[in-house]
Tab-separated table of C-alpha atoms and ligand atoms in Angstrom:
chain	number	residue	atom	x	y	z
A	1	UNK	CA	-13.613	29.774	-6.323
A	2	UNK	CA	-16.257	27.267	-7.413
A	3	UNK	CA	-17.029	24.872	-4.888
A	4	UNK	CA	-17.964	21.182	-7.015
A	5	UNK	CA	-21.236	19.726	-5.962
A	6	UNK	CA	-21.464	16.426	-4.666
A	7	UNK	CA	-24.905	16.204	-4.358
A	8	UNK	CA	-25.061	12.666	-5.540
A	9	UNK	CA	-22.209	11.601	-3.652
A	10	UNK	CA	-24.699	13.046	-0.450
A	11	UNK	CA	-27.331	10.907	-1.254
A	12	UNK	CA	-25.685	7.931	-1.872
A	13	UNK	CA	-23.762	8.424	1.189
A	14	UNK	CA	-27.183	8.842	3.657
A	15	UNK	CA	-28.411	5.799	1.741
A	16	UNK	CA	-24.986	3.755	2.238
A	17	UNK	CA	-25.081	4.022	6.042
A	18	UNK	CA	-27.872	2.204	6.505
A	19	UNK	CA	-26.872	-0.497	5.089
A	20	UNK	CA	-22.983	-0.704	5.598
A	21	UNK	CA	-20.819	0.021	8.901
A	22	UNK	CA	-19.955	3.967	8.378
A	23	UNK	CA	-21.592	3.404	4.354
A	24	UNK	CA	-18.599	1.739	3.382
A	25	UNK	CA	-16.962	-1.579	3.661
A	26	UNK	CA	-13.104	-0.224	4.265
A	27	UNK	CA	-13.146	2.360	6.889
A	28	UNK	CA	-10.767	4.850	5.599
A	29	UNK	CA	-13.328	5.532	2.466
A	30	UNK	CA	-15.880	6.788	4.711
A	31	UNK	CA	-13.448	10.663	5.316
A	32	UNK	CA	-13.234	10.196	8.570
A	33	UNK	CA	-10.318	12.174	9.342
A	34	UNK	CA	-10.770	14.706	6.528
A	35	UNK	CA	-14.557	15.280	7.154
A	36	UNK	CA	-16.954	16.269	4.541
A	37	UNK	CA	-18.571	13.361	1.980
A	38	UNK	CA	-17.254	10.531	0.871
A	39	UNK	CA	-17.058	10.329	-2.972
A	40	UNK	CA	-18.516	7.687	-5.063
A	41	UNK	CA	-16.909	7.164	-7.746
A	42	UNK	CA	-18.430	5.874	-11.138
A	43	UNK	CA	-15.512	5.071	-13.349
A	44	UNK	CA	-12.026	5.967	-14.284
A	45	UNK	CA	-9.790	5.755	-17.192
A	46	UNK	CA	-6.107	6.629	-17.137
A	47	UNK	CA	-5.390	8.905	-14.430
A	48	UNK	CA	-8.774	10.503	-14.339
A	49	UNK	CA	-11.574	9.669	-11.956
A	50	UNK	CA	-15.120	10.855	-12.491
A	51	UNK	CA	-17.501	11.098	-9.583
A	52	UNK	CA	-21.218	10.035	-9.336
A	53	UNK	CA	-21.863	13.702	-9.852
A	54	UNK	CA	-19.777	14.309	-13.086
A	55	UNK	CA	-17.090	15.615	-11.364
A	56	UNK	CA	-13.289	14.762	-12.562
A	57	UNK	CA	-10.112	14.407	-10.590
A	58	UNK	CA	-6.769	13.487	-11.187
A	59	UNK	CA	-5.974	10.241	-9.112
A	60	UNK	CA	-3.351	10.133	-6.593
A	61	UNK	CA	-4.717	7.270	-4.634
A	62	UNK	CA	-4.930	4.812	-6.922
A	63	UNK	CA	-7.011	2.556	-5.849
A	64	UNK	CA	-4.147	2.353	-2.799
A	65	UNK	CA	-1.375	1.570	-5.342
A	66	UNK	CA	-2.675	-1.231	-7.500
A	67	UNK	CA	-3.283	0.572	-10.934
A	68	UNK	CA	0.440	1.895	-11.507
A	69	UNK	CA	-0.649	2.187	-15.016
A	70	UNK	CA	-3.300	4.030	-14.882
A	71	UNK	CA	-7.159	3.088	-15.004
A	72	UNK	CA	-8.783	0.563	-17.567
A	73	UNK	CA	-5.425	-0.107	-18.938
A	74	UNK	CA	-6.751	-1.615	-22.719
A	75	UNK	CA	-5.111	-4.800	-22.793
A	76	UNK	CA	-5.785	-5.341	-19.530
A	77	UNK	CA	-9.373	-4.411	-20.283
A	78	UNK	CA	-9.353	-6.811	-23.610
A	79	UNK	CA	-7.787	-9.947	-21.717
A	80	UNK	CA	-10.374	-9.966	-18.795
A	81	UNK	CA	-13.340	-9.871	-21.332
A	82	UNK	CA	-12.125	-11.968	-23.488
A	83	UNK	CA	-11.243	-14.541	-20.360
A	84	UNK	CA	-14.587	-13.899	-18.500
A	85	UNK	CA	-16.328	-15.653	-21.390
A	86	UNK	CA	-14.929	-19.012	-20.011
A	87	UNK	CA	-16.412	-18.933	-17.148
A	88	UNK	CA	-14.860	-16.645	-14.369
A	89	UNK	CA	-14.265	-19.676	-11.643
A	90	UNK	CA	-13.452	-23.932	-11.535
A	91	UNK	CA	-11.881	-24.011	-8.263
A	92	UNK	CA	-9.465	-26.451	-10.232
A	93	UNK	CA	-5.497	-25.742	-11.114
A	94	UNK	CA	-5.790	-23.449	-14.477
A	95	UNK	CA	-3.082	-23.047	-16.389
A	96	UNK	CA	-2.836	-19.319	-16.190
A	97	UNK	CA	-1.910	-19.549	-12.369
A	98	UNK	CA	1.297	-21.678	-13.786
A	99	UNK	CA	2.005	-19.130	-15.618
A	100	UNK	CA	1.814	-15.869	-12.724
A	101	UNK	CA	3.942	-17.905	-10.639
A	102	UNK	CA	6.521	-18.363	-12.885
A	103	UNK	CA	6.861	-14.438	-13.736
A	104	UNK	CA	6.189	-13.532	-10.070
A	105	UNK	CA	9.308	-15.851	-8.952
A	106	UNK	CA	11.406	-14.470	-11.773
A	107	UNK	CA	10.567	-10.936	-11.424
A	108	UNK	CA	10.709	-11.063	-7.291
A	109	UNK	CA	14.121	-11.719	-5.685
A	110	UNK	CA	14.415	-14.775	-3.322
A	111	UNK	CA	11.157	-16.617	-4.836
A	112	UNK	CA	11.637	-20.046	-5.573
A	113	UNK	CA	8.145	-20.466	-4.471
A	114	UNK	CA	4.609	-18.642	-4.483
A	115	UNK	CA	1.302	-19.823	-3.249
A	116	UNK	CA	-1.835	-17.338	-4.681
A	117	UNK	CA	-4.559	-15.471	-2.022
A	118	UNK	CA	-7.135	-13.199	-2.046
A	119	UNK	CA	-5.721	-10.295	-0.659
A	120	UNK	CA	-2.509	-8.570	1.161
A	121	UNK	CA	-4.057	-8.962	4.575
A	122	UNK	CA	-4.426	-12.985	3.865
A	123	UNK	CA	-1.098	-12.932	2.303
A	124	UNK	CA	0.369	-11.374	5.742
A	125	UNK	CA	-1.513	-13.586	8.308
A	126	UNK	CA	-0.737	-17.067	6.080
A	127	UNK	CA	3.137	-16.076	6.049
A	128	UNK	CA	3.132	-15.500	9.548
A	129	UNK	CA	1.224	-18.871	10.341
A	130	UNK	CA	3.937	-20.379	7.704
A	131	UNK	CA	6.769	-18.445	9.780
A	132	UNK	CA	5.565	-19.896	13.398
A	133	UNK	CA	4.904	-23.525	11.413
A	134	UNK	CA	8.370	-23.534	10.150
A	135	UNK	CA	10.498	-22.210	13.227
A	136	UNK	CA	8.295	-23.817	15.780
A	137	UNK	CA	8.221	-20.354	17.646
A	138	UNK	CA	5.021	-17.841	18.464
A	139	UNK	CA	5.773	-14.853	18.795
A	140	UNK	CA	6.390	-12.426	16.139
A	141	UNK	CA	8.113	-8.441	15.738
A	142	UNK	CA	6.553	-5.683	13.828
A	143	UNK	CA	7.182	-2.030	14.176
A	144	UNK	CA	5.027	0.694	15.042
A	145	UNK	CA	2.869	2.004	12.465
A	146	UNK	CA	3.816	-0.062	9.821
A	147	UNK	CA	0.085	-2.022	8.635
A	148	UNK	CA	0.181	-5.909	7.625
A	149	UNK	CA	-3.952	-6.252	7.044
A	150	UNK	CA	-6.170	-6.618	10.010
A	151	UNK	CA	-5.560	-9.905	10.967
A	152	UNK	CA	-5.376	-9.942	14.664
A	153	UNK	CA	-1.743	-10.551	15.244
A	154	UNK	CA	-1.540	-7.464	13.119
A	155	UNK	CA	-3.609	-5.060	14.913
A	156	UNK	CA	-1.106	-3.322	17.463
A	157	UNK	CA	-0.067	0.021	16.470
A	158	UNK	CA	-1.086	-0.371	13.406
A	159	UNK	CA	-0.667	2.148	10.845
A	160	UNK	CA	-3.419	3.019	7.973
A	161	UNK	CA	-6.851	3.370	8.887
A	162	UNK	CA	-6.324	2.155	12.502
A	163	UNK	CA	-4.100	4.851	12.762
A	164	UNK	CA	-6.122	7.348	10.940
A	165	UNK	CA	-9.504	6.153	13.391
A	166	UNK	CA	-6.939	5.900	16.133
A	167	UNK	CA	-8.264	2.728	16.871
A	168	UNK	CA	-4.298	1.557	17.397
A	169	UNK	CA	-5.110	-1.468	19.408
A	170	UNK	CA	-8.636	-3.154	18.101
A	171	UNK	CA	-10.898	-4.539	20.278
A	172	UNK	CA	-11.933	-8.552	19.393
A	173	UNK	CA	-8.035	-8.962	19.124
A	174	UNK	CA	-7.510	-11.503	22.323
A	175	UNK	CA	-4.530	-10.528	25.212
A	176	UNK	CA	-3.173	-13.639	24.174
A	177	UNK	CA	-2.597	-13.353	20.153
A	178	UNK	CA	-1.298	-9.308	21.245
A	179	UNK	CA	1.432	-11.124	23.607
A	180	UNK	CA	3.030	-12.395	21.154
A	181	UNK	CA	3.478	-9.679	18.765
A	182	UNK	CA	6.364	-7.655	19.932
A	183	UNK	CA	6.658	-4.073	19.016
A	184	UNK	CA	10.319	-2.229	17.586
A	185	UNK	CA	10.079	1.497	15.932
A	186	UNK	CA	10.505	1.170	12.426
A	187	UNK	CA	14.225	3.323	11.820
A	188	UNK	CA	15.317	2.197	14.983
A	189	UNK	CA	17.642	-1.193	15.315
A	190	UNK	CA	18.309	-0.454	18.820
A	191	UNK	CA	14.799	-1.346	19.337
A	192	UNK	CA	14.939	-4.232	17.426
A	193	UNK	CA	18.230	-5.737	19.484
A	194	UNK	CA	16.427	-5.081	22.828
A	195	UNK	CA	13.408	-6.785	21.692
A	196	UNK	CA	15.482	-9.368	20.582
A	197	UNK	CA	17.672	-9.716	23.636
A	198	UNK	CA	14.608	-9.922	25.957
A	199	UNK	CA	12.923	-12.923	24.054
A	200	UNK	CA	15.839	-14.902	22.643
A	201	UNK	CA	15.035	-18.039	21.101
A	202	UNK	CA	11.005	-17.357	21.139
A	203	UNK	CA	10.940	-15.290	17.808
A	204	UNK	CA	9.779	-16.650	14.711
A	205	UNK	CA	9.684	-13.676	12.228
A	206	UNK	CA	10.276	-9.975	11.668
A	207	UNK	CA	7.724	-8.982	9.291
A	208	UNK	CA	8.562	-5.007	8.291
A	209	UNK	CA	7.085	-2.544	5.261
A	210	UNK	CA	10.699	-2.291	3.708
A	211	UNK	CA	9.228	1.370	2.602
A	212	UNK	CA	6.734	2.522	5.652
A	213	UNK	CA	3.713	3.712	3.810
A	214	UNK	CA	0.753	3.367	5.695
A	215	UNK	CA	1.845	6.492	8.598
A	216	UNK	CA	2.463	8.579	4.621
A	217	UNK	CA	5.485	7.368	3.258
A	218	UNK	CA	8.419	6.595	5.284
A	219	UNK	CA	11.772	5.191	3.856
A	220	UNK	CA	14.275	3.137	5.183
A	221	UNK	CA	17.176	5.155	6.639
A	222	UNK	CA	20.641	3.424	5.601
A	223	UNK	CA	21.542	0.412	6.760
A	224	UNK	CA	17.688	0.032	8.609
A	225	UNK	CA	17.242	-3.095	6.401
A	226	UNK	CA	20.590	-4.463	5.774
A	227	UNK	CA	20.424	-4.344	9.805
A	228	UNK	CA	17.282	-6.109	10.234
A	229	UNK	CA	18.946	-8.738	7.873
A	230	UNK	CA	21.887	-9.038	9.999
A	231	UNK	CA	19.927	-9.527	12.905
A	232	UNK	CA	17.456	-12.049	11.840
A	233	UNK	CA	20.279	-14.119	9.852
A	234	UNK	CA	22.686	-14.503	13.216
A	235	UNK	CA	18.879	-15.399	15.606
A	236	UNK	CA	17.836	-17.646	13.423
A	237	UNK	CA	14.489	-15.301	12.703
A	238	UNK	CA	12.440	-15.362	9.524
A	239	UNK	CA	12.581	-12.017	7.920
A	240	UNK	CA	9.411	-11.318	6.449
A	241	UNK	CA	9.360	-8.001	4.155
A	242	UNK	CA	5.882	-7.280	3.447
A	243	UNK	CA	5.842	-5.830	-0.065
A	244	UNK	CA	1.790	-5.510	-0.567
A	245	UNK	CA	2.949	-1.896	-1.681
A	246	UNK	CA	6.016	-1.882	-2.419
A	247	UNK	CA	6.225	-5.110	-4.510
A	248	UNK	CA	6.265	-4.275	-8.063
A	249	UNK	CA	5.940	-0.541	-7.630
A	250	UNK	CA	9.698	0.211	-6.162
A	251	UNK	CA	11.438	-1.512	-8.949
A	252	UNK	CA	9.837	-4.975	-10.703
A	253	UNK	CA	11.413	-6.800	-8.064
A	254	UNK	CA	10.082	-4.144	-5.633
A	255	UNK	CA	11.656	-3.208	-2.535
A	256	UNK	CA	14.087	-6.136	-2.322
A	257	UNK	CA	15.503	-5.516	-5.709
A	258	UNK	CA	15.911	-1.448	-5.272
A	259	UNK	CA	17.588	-2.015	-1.830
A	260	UNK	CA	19.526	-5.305	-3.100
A	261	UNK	CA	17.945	-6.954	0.202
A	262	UNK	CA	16.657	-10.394	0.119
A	263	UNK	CA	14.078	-11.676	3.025
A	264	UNK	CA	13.131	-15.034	3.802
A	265	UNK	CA	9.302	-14.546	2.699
A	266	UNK	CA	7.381	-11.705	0.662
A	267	UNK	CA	3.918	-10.551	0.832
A	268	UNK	CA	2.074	-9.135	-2.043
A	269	UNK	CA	-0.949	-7.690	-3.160
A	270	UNK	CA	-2.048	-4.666	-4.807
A	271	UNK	CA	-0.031	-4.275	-8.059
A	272	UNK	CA	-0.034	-8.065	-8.260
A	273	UNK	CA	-4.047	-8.245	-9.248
A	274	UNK	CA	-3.898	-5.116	-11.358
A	275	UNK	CA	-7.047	-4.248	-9.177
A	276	UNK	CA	-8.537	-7.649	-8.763
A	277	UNK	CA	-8.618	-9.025	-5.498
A	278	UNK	CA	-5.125	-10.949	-5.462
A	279	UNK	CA	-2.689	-11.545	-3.036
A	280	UNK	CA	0.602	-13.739	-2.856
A	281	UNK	CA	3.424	-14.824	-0.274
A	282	UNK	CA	6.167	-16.902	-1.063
A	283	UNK	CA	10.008	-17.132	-0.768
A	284	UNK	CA	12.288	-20.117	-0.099
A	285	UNK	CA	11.540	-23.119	-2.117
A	286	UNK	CA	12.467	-25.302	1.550
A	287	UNK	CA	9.669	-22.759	3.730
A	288	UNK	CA	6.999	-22.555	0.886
A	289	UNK	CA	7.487	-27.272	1.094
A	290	UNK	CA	5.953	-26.617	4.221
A	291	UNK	CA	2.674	-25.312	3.097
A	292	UNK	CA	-0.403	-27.487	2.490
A	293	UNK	CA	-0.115	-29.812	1.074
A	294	UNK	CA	3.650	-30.892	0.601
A	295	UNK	CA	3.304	-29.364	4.256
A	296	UNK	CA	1.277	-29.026	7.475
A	297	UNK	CA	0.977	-25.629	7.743
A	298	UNK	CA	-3.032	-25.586	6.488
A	299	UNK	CA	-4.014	-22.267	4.474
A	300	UNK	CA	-6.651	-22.523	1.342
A	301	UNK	CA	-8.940	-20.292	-0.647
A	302	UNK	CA	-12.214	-21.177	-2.727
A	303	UNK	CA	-10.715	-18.298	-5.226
A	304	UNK	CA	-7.320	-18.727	-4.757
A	305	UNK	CA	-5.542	-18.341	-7.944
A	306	UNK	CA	-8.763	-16.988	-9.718
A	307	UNK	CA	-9.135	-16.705	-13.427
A	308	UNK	CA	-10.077	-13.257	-14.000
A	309	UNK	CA	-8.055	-11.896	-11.413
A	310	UNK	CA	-4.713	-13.816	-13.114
A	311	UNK	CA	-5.388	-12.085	-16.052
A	312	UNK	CA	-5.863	-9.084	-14.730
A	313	UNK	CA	-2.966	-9.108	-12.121
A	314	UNK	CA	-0.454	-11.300	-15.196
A	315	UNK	CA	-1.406	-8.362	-17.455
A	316	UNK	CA	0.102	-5.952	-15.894
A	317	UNK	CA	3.017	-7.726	-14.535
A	318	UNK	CA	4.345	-8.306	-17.617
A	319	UNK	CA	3.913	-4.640	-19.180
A	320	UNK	CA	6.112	-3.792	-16.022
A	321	UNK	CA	8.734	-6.385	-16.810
A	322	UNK	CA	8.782	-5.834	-20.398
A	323	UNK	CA	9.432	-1.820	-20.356
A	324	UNK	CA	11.227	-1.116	-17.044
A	325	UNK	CA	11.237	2.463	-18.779
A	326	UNK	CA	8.043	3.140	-16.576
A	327	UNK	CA	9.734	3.224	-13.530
A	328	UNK	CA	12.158	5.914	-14.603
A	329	UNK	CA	9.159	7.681	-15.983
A	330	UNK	CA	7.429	7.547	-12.783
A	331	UNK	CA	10.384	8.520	-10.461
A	332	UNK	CA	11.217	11.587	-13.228
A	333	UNK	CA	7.550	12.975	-12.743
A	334	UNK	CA	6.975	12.731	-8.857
A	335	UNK	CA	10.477	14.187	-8.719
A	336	UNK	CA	9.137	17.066	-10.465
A	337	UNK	CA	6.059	17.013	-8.076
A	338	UNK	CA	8.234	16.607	-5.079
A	339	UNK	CA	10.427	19.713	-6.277
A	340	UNK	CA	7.324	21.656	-7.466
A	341	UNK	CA	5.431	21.137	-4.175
A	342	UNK	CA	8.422	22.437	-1.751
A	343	UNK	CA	8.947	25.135	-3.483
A	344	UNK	CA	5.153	26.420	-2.604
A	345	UNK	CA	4.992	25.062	0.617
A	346	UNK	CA	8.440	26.591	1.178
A	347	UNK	CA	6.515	29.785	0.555
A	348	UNK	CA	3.808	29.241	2.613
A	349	UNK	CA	5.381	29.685	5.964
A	350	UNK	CA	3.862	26.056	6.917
A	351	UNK	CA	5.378	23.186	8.662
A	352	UNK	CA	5.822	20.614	6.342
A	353	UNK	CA	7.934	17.722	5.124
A	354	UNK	CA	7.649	15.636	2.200
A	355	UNK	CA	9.045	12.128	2.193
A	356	UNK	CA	9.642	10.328	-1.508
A	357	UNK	CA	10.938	7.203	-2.762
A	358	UNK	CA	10.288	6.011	-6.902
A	359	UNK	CA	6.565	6.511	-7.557
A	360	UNK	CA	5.138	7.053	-3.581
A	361	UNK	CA	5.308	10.087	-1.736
A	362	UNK	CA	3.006	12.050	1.094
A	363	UNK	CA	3.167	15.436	2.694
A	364	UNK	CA	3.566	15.508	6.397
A	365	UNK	CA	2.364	19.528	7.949
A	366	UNK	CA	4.502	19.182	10.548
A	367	UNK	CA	8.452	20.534	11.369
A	368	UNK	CA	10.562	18.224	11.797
A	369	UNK	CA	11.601	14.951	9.866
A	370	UNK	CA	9.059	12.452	9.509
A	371	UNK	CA	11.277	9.009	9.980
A	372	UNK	CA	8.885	6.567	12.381
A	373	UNK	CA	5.645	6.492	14.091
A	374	UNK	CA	5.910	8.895	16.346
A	375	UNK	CA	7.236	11.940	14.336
A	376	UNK	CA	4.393	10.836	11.835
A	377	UNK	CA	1.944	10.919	14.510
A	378	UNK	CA	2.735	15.296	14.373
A	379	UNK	CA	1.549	15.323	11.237
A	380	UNK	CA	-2.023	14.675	12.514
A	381	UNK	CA	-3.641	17.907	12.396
A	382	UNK	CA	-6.090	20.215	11.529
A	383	UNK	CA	-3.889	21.001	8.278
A	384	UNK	CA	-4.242	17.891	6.273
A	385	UNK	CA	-8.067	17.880	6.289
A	386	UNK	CA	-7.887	21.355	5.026
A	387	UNK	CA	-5.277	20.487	2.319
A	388	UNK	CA	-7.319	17.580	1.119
A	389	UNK	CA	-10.704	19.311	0.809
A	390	UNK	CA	-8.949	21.966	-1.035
A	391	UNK	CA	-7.155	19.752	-3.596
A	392	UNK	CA	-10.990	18.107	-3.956
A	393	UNK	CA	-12.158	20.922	-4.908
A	394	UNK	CA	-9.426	21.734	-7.260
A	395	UNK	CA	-9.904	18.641	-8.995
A	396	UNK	CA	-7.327	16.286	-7.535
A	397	UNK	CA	-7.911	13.215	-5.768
A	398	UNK	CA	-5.354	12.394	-2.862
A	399	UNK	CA	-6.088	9.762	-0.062
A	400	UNK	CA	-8.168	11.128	2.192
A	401	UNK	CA	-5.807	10.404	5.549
A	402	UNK	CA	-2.285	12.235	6.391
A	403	UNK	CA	-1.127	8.721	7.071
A	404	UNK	CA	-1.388	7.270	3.572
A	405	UNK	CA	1.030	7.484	0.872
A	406	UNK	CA	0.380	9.074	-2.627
A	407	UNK	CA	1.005	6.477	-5.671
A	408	UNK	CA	1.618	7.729	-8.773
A	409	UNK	CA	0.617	5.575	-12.131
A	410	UNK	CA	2.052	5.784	-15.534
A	411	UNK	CA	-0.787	7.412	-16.792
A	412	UNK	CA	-0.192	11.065	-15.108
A	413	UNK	CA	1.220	13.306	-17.992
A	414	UNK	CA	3.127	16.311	-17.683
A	415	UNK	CA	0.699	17.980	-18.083
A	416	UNK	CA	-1.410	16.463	-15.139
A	417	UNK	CA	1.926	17.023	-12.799
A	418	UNK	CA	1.359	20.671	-13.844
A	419	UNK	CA	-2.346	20.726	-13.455
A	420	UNK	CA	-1.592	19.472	-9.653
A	421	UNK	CA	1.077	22.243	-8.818
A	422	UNK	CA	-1.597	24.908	-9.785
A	423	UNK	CA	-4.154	23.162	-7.468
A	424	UNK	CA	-1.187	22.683	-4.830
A	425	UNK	CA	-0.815	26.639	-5.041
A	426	UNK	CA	-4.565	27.320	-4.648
A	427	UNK	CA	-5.290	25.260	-1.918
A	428	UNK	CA	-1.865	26.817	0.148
A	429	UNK	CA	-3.257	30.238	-0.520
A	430	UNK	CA	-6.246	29.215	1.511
A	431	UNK	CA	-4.292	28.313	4.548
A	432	UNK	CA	-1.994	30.041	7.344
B	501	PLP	C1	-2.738	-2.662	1.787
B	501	PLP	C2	-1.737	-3.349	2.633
B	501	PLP	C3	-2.007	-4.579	3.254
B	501	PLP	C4	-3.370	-5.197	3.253
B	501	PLP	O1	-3.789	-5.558	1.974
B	501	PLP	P1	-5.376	-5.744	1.716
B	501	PLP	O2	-5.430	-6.208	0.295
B	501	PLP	O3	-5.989	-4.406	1.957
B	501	PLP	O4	-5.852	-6.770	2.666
B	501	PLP	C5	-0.974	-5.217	3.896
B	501	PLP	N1	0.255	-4.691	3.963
B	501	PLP	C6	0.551	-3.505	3.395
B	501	PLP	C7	1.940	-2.973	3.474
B	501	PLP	C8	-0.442	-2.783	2.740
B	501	PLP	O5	-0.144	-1.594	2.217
């Protein structure tokens, strides 16, 4: 077999690190855990990336979820040129951003309310400030594993590429702000009541990835939400679902809709820019009053609510709410993936499990069942790496780390789910 060149990719990367921390400026990009170089991309349209060398690749990373239709979607393309030519900041209330918040509270269950950011990790640390504002409490549960951004109440156990770096606990993060984040197991309610039980009355929120999919994908088991629901309702805690991959990708009212579950506050991102920078929170119209400034809970942004990025993110939004056909589309073809890749890896003699739910899914080479942290955790070995550079060289693109989740866009055909299977088969002749 051929191996591709990335002889570009080589250079660029030796350049890159003197420059930027690890030649990149989100950790996970630089391979770390897969080895070999980093690829720089040069463009994509549809589901197809090309490389700085020329190389293609079908995308199963997707940008980490946002472009769920595919890369340099036309209208989205048309609406941000045409927008850029007035000017692609004011800092002043636009009319656009009236018109995002109105879809995003009727597409999103529970949102009377949404206030714009920059990004999902800004969306997670200014609900969390709103959630301690609101209750008058500090401290805060999240579960092991799941990854809110890196603010610093954030940064215990947390999953993605602190997980992937096994940098689990980061230093700069003071003893004080990681005393009051309380850690549960995500699948695991028990947990939660002990937790709860030990700090009565100090809790302000529970914020949880209602679909785990920074340790690969993880679903809810049943009754894992409508439990945290339960328990948050009767102690008076916020529940905070944080839906920066979920939201919009799930269902068009994301995770809350598909598992008829409604929290107290959502955090977006990803989906919601369409690739732009963008991220949102919001929830309860009497919560949300409490933000700056009808409120005193202080949070801001020079870019908030940006032009171009409204566009971009509104775009989008609305060819998901118009034709919720896509989502059936999606779920149909990484069904067929699902089926299609346990049937070789069946074959293969390897330990494996693959977890799936609507458009996100991620292979896990270990035995047994892959439900929390710690049975993710046995996925981390010398098999992934392999996998990866072997579906690189085949020509498909997945994200480099066996703790992040595979997204799926619209713009995969048939054809491509075929392409992939073939690839899938390669690469697992390779390995033993
Ligand atoms: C990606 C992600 C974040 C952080 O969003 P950024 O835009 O990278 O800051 C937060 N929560 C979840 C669940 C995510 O997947």
């Amino acid at each position: 077999m051929k191996n591709i060149s990335l002889e570009r990719s080589k250079k660029l990367f030796q350049q890159a690190q003197k420059v930027m921390p690890g030649g990149v400026n989100s950790p996970v990009r630089a391979f770390t855990s897969v080895g070999g170089t980093p690829v720089f991309i040069r463009k994509a349209k549809g589901a197809i990336l090309t490389d700085e060398d020329g190389n293609e690749y079908l995308d199963y990373f997707n940008s980490w979820g946002p472009m769920i239709l595919g890369h340099a979607y036309p209208p989205m393309v048309a609406a941000v040129r045409e927008r850029i030519e007035d000017s692609s900041s004011f800092g002043a209330p636009t009319e656009l951003e009236i018109e995002m918040a109105e879809l995003v509270c009727e597409m999103v269950p529970g949102m009377d309310m949404v206030r714009m950011v920059n990004s999902g990790t800004e969306a997670c640390m200014s609900a969390i400030r709103l959630a301690r504002g609101y209750t008058g409490k500090d401290k805060i549960v999240k579960f092991a594993g799941n990854y809110h951004g890196h603010g610093d109440t954030f940064l215990i156990k947390a999953g993605s590429g602190a997980l992937t770096l096994g940098l689990p606990n980061s230093p700069g993060v003071t003893s004080g702000t990681a005393q009051n984040t309380l850690l549960a197991n995500f699948n695991d309610l028990a947990s939660v009541r002990e937790i709860v039980a030990a700090n009565r009355g100090e809790i302000a929120a529970l914020i949880v990835e209602p679909v785990a999919g920074n340790m690969g994908c993880i679903p809810p088991q049943e009754g894992f939400l409508q439990g945290l629901r339960d328990i948050c309702t009767a102690e008076g805690i916020l529940l905070i679902f944080d839906e920066v991959m979920t939201g919009f990708r799930l269902a068009p009212g994301g995770a809350q809709e598909r598992f008829g579950i409604t929290a107290d506050l959502v955090c977006m991102g990803k989906i919601i820019g369409g690739g732009m920078p963008v991220g949102a929170y919001g929830g309860k119209r009497e919560i949300m009053s409490q933000v700056a400034p009808t409120g005193p809970v202080y949070q801001a942004g020079t870019l908030s609510g940006n032009p171009i990025a409204m566009i971009s993110g509104l775009t989008q939004l609305k060819a998901l709410k118009k034709d919720p056909a896509i989502y059936d589309r999606l779920e149909q073809k990484t069904e067929r993936l699902h089926e299609g890749m346990d049937a070789l890896l069946r074959k293969s003699g390897l330990p494996y499990q693959i977890n799936r739910i609507g458009s996100m899914i991620s292979l896990h080479f270990c035995p047994d069942p892959v439900v929390d942290y710690e049975s993710a955790a046995q996925g981390n070995n010398d098999y992934f790496p392999h996998f990866f550079q072997q579906m690189l060289n085949h020509g498909v693109f997945l994200p480099p780390s066996a703790f992040e989740t595979w997204f799926l866009s619209d713009a995969l055909t048939d054809a491509h789910i075929a392409q992939t299977l073939e690839a899938v088969a390669a690469s697992l002749e390779t390995m033993d």
